[in-house]
Short mmCIF file of C-alpha atoms and ligand atoms in Angstrom, two decimals:
data_model
loop_
_atom_site.label_atom_id
_atom_site.label_comp_id
_atom_site.label_asym_id
_atom_site.label_seq_id
_atom_site.Cartn_x
_atom_site.Cartn_y
_atom_site.Cartn_z
CA MET A 1 -0.04 -0.44 0.31
CA ASN A 2 1.81 2.98 -0.82
CA GLY A 3 0.73 6.95 1.01
CA ARG A 4 -2.34 8.00 -1.83
CA SER A 5 -5.46 8.25 -0.41
CA GLN A 6 -7.99 5.61 -1.52
CA PHE A 7 -12.04 6.40 -1.45
CA VAL A 8 -13.03 8.34 1.29
CA PRO A 9 -16.88 7.94 2.34
CA THR A 10 -18.72 11.18 1.99
CA GLU A 11 -21.78 10.24 4.41
CA GLY A 12 -22.07 9.08 7.60
CA ARG A 13 -21.14 9.73 11.11
CA VAL A 14 -17.54 8.32 12.24
CA VAL A 15 -17.02 8.14 16.41
CA ALA A 16 -13.11 8.50 17.29
CA LEU A 17 -11.63 7.02 20.31
CA CYS A 18 -8.84 9.42 21.59
CA GLY A 19 -6.54 10.28 24.70
CA GLY A 20 -4.49 13.45 24.57
CA VAL A 21 -1.26 14.07 21.80
CA GLY A 22 -1.18 10.80 19.51
CA GLY A 23 -5.12 10.77 19.07
CA ALA A 24 -5.35 14.52 18.78
CA LYS A 25 -3.05 14.56 15.49
CA LEU A 26 -5.23 11.98 14.23
CA ALA A 27 -8.48 13.90 15.08
CA VAL A 28 -7.52 17.15 13.62
CA GLY A 29 -6.46 14.92 9.96
CA LEU A 30 -10.16 13.00 10.40
CA GLN A 31 -12.05 16.85 11.80
CA HIS A 32 -10.06 18.25 8.04
CA VAL A 33 -11.66 15.31 6.08
CA LEU A 34 -15.23 14.97 7.84
CA GLY A 35 -15.84 18.53 10.13
CA GLU A 36 -19.23 18.25 11.54
CA ARG A 37 -19.29 14.51 10.97
CA LEU A 38 -17.22 13.67 13.58
CA THR A 39 -17.28 13.09 16.99
CA VAL A 40 -14.17 12.85 19.23
CA VAL A 41 -14.49 10.89 22.35
CA VAL A 42 -12.12 11.61 24.53
CA ASN A 43 -10.72 10.02 27.51
CA VAL A 44 -10.97 11.79 30.95
CA ALA A 45 -9.35 9.53 33.30
CA ASP A 46 -6.28 11.61 33.44
CA ASP A 47 -8.33 14.44 35.16
CA PHE A 48 -7.71 16.02 38.59
CA GLU A 49 -8.22 18.76 41.24
CA HIS A 50 -5.02 20.18 41.36
CA LEU A 51 -4.69 24.13 43.48
CA GLY A 52 -8.52 24.23 43.26
CA LEU A 53 -9.25 23.82 40.02
CA HIS A 54 -10.44 20.89 37.86
CA ILE A 55 -8.50 20.04 34.92
CA SER A 56 -9.02 17.88 32.03
CA PRO A 57 -5.79 17.75 30.34
CA ASP A 58 -6.93 15.13 27.33
CA LEU A 59 -9.75 17.20 26.26
CA ASP A 60 -7.81 20.27 27.35
CA THR A 61 -5.38 18.80 23.96
CA VAL A 62 -8.27 17.76 21.98
CA LEU A 63 -10.03 21.22 22.18
CA TYR A 64 -6.95 23.38 21.76
CA THR A 65 -5.27 20.74 18.93
CA LEU A 66 -8.66 21.33 16.94
CA ALA A 67 -8.92 24.75 17.42
CA GLY A 68 -5.89 25.12 15.97
CA LEU A 69 -4.36 26.50 19.38
CA SER A 70 -1.92 23.68 20.65
CA ASP A 71 1.45 24.09 20.59
CA PRO A 72 3.23 21.67 18.25
CA GLN A 73 6.49 21.31 20.57
CA ARG A 74 4.87 20.29 23.98
CA GLY A 75 1.84 19.02 22.28
CA TRP A 76 -0.56 20.49 25.18
CA GLY A 77 -1.43 23.31 26.29
CA ARG A 78 -1.79 26.87 24.17
CA SER A 79 1.30 28.14 21.57
CA ASP A 80 0.67 31.96 22.47
CA GLU A 81 1.40 31.18 25.91
CA THR A 82 3.08 32.91 28.89
CA TRP A 83 4.00 31.50 32.51
CA ASN A 84 3.41 34.96 34.70
CA PHE A 85 1.23 33.24 37.08
CA MET A 86 3.23 30.40 37.06
CA ASP A 87 6.85 32.31 38.20
CA ALA A 88 4.40 34.27 40.53
CA LEU A 89 3.03 30.88 42.70
CA LYS A 90 7.01 30.19 43.01
CA GLN A 91 7.70 33.52 44.31
CA ILE A 92 4.83 32.63 47.37
CA GLY A 93 6.38 28.85 47.13
CA GLY A 94 3.22 27.51 45.18
CA GLU A 95 2.87 23.82 43.89
CA THR A 96 4.92 24.17 40.72
CA TRP A 97 5.36 20.84 39.53
CA PHE A 98 2.32 20.91 36.71
CA LEU A 99 2.49 23.73 34.61
CA LEU A 100 -0.52 26.22 34.09
CA GLY A 101 0.00 28.28 31.26
CA ASP A 102 -1.53 31.99 31.64
CA ARG A 103 -4.01 31.45 28.52
CA ASP A 104 -4.40 28.19 29.61
CA MET A 105 -5.70 29.04 33.29
CA ALA A 106 -9.04 30.57 31.64
CA MET A 107 -9.92 27.17 30.64
CA HIS A 108 -9.19 25.80 34.01
CA VAL A 109 -10.60 28.16 35.81
CA GLU A 110 -14.02 28.36 33.61
CA ARG A 111 -14.04 25.01 33.87
CA THR A 112 -14.20 24.99 37.44
CA ARG A 113 -16.46 27.40 37.81
CA ARG A 114 -19.07 25.61 35.18
CA ARG A 115 -19.32 22.74 37.22
CA LEU A 116 -19.50 24.27 40.68
CA SER A 117 -22.35 25.62 39.17
CA GLY A 118 -23.87 22.36 38.32
CA GLU A 119 -22.99 21.84 34.77
CA SER A 120 -21.88 18.79 33.45
CA LEU A 121 -18.57 18.72 31.66
CA THR A 122 -20.00 17.24 28.75
CA ALA A 123 -22.07 20.79 28.40
CA ILE A 124 -19.23 22.68 29.23
CA CYS A 125 -17.02 20.96 26.81
CA ILE A 126 -20.02 21.31 23.76
CA ASP A 127 -20.07 24.95 24.70
CA ILE A 128 -16.14 25.76 24.80
CA ALA A 129 -15.78 23.66 21.05
CA ARG A 130 -18.37 26.29 19.57
CA GLN A 131 -16.95 29.14 21.42
CA LEU A 132 -13.66 28.11 19.53
CA GLY A 133 -14.97 27.38 16.73
CA ILE A 134 -14.69 23.58 16.12
CA ARG A 135 -17.09 21.56 13.69
CA SER A 136 -16.77 18.17 15.07
CA ALA A 137 -18.52 16.75 18.72
CA VAL A 138 -16.01 16.37 21.41
CA LEU A 139 -17.32 14.82 23.93
CA PRO A 140 -15.73 13.23 28.04
CA VAL A 141 -16.36 9.78 27.41
CA THR A 142 -18.30 10.30 31.01
CA ASN A 143 -19.77 12.66 33.58
CA ASP A 144 -18.73 10.76 36.47
CA LYS A 145 -15.26 10.49 38.37
CA LEU A 146 -12.85 8.30 36.45
CA SER A 147 -9.49 8.36 37.61
CA THR A 148 -6.25 6.44 36.13
CA MET A 149 -3.98 4.67 39.27
CA VAL A 150 -0.80 3.50 38.20
CA ASP A 151 0.58 0.64 40.97
CA SER A 152 4.22 1.28 40.89
CA THR A 153 7.64 0.69 42.58
CA GLU A 154 6.87 3.64 44.38
CA GLY A 155 3.53 2.75 45.40
CA GLU A 156 -0.11 3.39 43.73
CA LEU A 157 0.49 6.54 42.42
CA GLU A 158 -2.32 9.26 41.10
CA PHE A 159 -1.87 9.62 37.05
CA GLN A 160 -0.21 13.06 36.84
CA ARG A 161 1.67 12.54 40.06
CA TYR A 162 3.15 9.20 38.01
CA PHE A 163 3.30 11.18 34.37
CA VAL A 164 4.39 14.52 35.12
CA GLY A 165 5.55 14.88 38.81
CA ARG A 166 7.57 11.76 38.18
CA ARG A 167 7.56 11.62 34.58
CA CYS A 168 6.73 8.14 34.28
CA GLU A 169 10.13 7.05 35.90
CA PRO A 170 8.71 4.42 38.59
CA VAL A 171 8.26 1.18 36.83
CA VAL A 172 4.37 0.44 36.32
CA LYS A 173 3.31 -3.22 38.06
CA GLN A 174 -0.29 -2.47 37.17
CA ILE A 175 -2.72 0.30 35.85
CA ARG A 176 -6.40 0.35 37.18
CA PHE A 177 -9.39 3.14 36.98
CA SER A 178 -11.10 3.93 40.12
CA GLY A 179 -14.54 4.89 39.57
CA ALA A 180 -15.09 3.03 36.21
CA GLN A 181 -17.69 0.25 37.64
CA ASP A 182 -20.17 3.30 38.90
CA ALA A 183 -18.98 5.46 36.01
CA CYS A 184 -21.55 6.06 33.11
CA LEU A 185 -21.30 6.51 29.27
CA SER A 186 -23.14 10.13 28.71
CA GLU A 187 -26.33 10.22 26.90
CA GLU A 188 -24.71 12.44 24.12
CA VAL A 189 -21.58 9.19 23.36
CA VAL A 190 -24.47 6.91 23.96
CA ALA A 191 -26.11 8.54 21.23
CA SER A 192 -23.51 8.95 19.01
CA LEU A 193 -22.65 5.12 19.10
CA ASP A 194 -26.24 4.67 18.24
CA ALA A 195 -26.99 7.08 15.35
CA GLU A 196 -28.66 5.57 12.72
CA ASP A 197 -25.80 6.99 10.16
CA LEU A 198 -22.74 5.73 11.86
CA HIS A 199 -19.93 4.65 9.68
CA LEU A 200 -17.51 3.76 11.22
CA ILE A 201 -15.46 3.62 14.38
CA ILE A 202 -11.83 4.83 14.71
CA ILE A 203 -9.61 4.16 18.17
CA CYS A 204 -6.96 6.67 17.44
CA PRO A 205 -3.06 6.04 17.95
CA SER A 206 -3.32 6.58 21.43
CA ASN A 207 -1.19 4.65 24.37
CA PRO A 208 -4.18 1.30 24.51
CA TYR A 209 -2.50 1.16 28.07
CA LEU A 210 -3.28 5.00 29.73
CA SER A 211 -5.82 7.07 27.37
CA VAL A 212 -7.90 4.13 25.48
CA ASP A 213 -8.10 1.37 28.23
CA PRO A 214 -10.09 3.93 30.30
CA ILE A 215 -12.65 4.85 27.72
CA LEU A 216 -12.83 0.91 27.29
CA ALA A 217 -13.89 0.69 31.00
CA VAL A 218 -16.55 2.62 31.41
CA PRO A 219 -19.15 0.00 31.51
CA GLY A 220 -20.76 -0.25 28.05
CA MET A 221 -18.57 0.87 26.09
CA ALA A 222 -16.86 -1.92 25.11
CA GLU A 223 -20.22 -4.10 24.83
CA LYS A 224 -21.19 -1.54 22.12
CA LEU A 225 -17.97 -2.07 20.15
CA ARG A 226 -19.00 -5.96 20.11
CA ALA A 227 -22.25 -5.31 19.29
CA THR A 228 -22.11 -3.06 16.91
CA SER A 229 -22.97 -3.16 13.57
CA VAL A 230 -20.01 -0.80 11.65
CA PRO A 231 -16.28 -1.62 11.44
CA VAL A 232 -14.25 -0.75 13.89
CA VAL A 233 -10.59 0.39 13.27
CA ALA A 234 -7.52 1.32 15.59
CA ILE A 235 -4.63 3.37 13.87
CA SER A 236 -1.28 0.90 15.78
CA PRO A 237 0.52 3.02 18.13
CA ILE A 238 3.98 0.93 16.85
CA ILE A 239 5.90 2.56 13.99
CA GLY A 240 8.93 0.54 13.37
CA GLY A 241 8.54 -2.06 16.32
CA GLN A 242 8.40 1.07 18.32
CA ALA A 243 5.73 2.42 20.38
CA ILE A 244 6.53 6.26 18.37
CA LYS A 245 4.58 8.85 21.50
CA GLY A 246 5.41 9.13 24.85
CA PRO A 247 5.80 6.03 27.39
CA THR A 248 3.45 3.55 25.91
CA ARG A 249 7.04 1.23 24.77
CA LYS A 250 8.36 1.94 28.52
CA ILE A 251 4.86 0.74 30.34
CA MET A 252 4.63 -2.50 27.48
CA ASP A 253 8.08 -3.85 28.84
CA GLU A 254 7.01 -3.51 32.26
CA LEU A 255 3.97 -5.24 31.94
CA GLY A 256 6.05 -7.71 30.32
CA LEU A 257 4.13 -6.92 26.57
CA GLU A 258 6.61 -6.63 23.12
CA PRO A 259 6.03 -3.52 21.45
CA SER A 260 4.28 -5.40 18.51
CA ASN A 261 0.84 -4.59 16.08
CA ALA A 262 0.22 -8.63 17.18
CA GLU A 263 0.51 -6.86 20.93
CA ILE A 264 -1.90 -4.73 20.08
CA SER A 265 -4.30 -6.76 18.01
CA ARG A 266 -4.39 -8.88 20.97
CA HIS A 267 -4.76 -5.93 23.48
CA TYR A 268 -8.19 -4.92 21.40
CA ALA A 269 -9.22 -8.48 20.65
CA GLY A 270 -13.15 -8.87 20.39
CA LEU A 271 -13.28 -5.19 19.28
CA LEU A 272 -11.63 -4.76 16.01
CA ASP A 273 -12.64 -5.21 12.69
CA GLY A 274 -9.51 -4.03 11.18
CA LEU A 275 -5.82 -2.50 12.08
CA VAL A 276 -3.98 0.35 11.14
CA ILE A 277 -0.15 -0.40 10.73
CA ASP A 278 2.78 1.17 9.64
CA ILE A 279 4.15 0.54 6.24
CA THR A 280 7.54 -0.31 7.81
CA ASP A 281 6.28 -3.20 10.27
CA ALA A 282 3.71 -4.50 7.31
CA ALA A 283 6.74 -7.26 6.41
CA GLY A 284 6.86 -8.79 9.86
CA ALA A 285 3.31 -8.08 10.56
CA GLY A 286 2.25 -12.07 10.04
CA ASP A 287 -1.46 -12.69 10.85
CA LEU A 288 -3.15 -10.95 13.22
CA GLY A 289 -6.27 -11.81 13.58
CA VAL A 290 -8.38 -8.68 12.00
CA ASP A 291 -7.87 -7.07 8.36
CA VAL A 292 -4.97 -5.23 8.26
CA HIS A 293 -4.23 -1.96 6.50
CA PRO A 294 -0.21 -0.90 6.16
CA VAL A 295 0.66 3.14 5.36
CA PRO A 296 2.42 5.79 6.57
CA THR A 297 1.63 6.29 9.73
CA LEU A 298 4.10 8.72 11.17
CA MET A 299 2.30 12.33 11.02
CA THR A 300 4.44 14.73 11.23
CA ASP A 301 2.41 17.80 9.20
CA LEU A 302 -1.07 18.40 8.50
CA GLN A 303 -0.85 16.72 5.12
CA SER A 304 0.08 13.78 7.02
CA LYS A 305 -2.87 13.99 9.40
CA ILE A 306 -4.84 14.20 6.82
CA THR A 307 -3.76 11.27 4.55
CA LEU A 308 -3.83 9.20 7.80
CA ALA A 309 -6.95 10.42 7.75
CA GLU A 310 -8.15 9.61 4.54
CA HIS A 311 -6.61 5.53 4.63
CA ALA A 312 -8.59 4.93 7.89
CA LEU A 313 -12.10 6.13 6.34
CA ALA A 314 -11.50 4.48 3.56
CA PHE A 315 -10.01 1.11 4.89
CA GLY A 316 -12.96 1.31 7.71
CA ASP A 317 -15.64 2.07 4.62
CA SER A 318 -13.64 -1.65 2.37
CA LEU A 319 -14.76 -3.08 5.86
CA ARG A 320 -18.44 -2.30 5.06
CA ALA A 321 -18.32 -4.61 2.17
CA THR A 322 -16.46 -7.49 2.98
CA HIS A 323 -16.54 -8.14 7.23
CA LYS A 324 -18.17 -10.87 8.65
CA ARG A 325 -20.07 -8.66 10.94
CA ARG A 326 -23.54 -8.11 9.90
CA ILE A 327 -23.02 -4.54 8.68
CA ARG A 328 -26.22 -2.22 8.85
CA PRO A 329 -26.21 -0.24 5.88
CA LEU A 330 -26.29 3.56 5.25
CA ARG A 331 -29.53 4.73 4.79
CA SER A 332 -28.12 5.93 1.21
CA GLU A 333 -27.56 2.26 0.70
CA ALA A 334 -30.52 0.12 1.74
CA HIS A 335 -32.44 3.08 -0.63
CA HIS A 336 -29.85 2.08 -3.57
CA ASP A 337 -30.80 -1.98 -2.45
CA LYS A 338 -34.13 -1.50 -3.03
CA THR A 339 -34.02 0.33 -6.66
N1 LIG B 401 2.45 17.88 30.92
C1 LIG B 401 3.77 17.45 31.57
O1 LIG B 401 4.64 17.04 30.68
N2 LIG B 401 3.88 19.00 32.00
C2 LIG B 401 2.96 19.76 32.48
O2 LIG B 401 3.11 20.88 33.09
C3 LIG B 401 2.21 19.65 32.04
C4 LIG B 401 0.93 20.50 32.47
C5 LIG B 401 -0.32 20.40 31.57
C6 LIG B 401 -1.86 21.51 32.05
C7 LIG B 401 -2.68 21.32 31.16
C8 LIG B 401 -3.12 20.53 30.36
O3 LIG B 401 -4.27 20.10 29.80
C9 LIG B 401 -1.94 19.49 30.01
C10 LIG B 401 -1.18 19.48 30.61
N3 LIG B 401 0.32 18.70 30.57
C11 LIG B 401 1.53 19.00 31.41
C12 LIG B 401 0.08 17.62 29.65
C13 LIG B 401 -0.84 15.97 30.37
O4 LIG B 401 -1.05 16.45 31.49
C14 LIG B 401 -0.32 14.97 29.44
O5 LIG B 401 0.12 14.91 28.43
C15 LIG B 401 -1.63 14.08 29.54
O6 LIG B 401 -2.16 13.71 30.98
C16 LIG B 401 -1.29 12.57 28.90
O7 LIG B 401 -2.11 12.41 27.74
#
């Protein structure tokens, strides 16, 4: 498979399950192609309370990235940032291990105020996305409290303490999602997955263990992926036998998992119809138990994000025709069948 795009469906909605930085890059490409036909369902298990504020790092990253406001070097936060608040906080002996930029602070203060006044995280997110001019829908997977807890050689750490505070240095023994059993998918997420005109579900190339698993841990989500009549396609985070972004490789090593597409396919077993893998991993891929689509998956600029999105969409569309699952036809296809 070369780097050229194929047929990209021009109708039907797409739901993308997404973590922070890596997933948000693909979301940009998907938004470019699909616009308002895209719904991005975002991990909220990285959320925590800090300095009395509700911080939603993955939601922030997806919102800023889709709005064209994100810092391309850091991958999180805003590009036009200044740090006067942090400097002043440091001066008076406040906590400075987690960086909150001056402009970014507006997001945390406003979200916290609206949550305290009783609004749901979903309602706030939908409104802020609209204010930022984002065309696609951005939805937290749940409005309930969900927290990634990392059991490590330094004991159990709240996710941001492990990820930012300790820079992923402690060895990971286990990961659990506190609150998952009692969490509910939001009404809006359920509606997006049950939509009559849903065409495809995409799992973004986010960290499967830290970013996608908490989404799948919310009761009902994995069941919906298993039962859906549309194809489910994941984009593997593995490139050239390495996990390209962040701590995925380190965590896989520590959990005794080999950094391979076979492992990614095993991890999502029963949920996937297809796996997009990097072209450099095509030769040694073997039988991954799902349909495989090898294309360049490294996203360095806008064009590579759009091209990968087009490949994923075209691949998903091809699975609608060939797949063993009963794929529900789009209304227009159903109509076409009858004529
Ligand atoms: N990541 C860091 O590595 N250091 C930070 O100080 C930091 C601050 C921060 C503030 C707001 C926000 O929305 C995200 C922030 N992130 C920071 C990113 C974030 O913690 C992680 O990238 C994700 O949680 C992992 O997906």
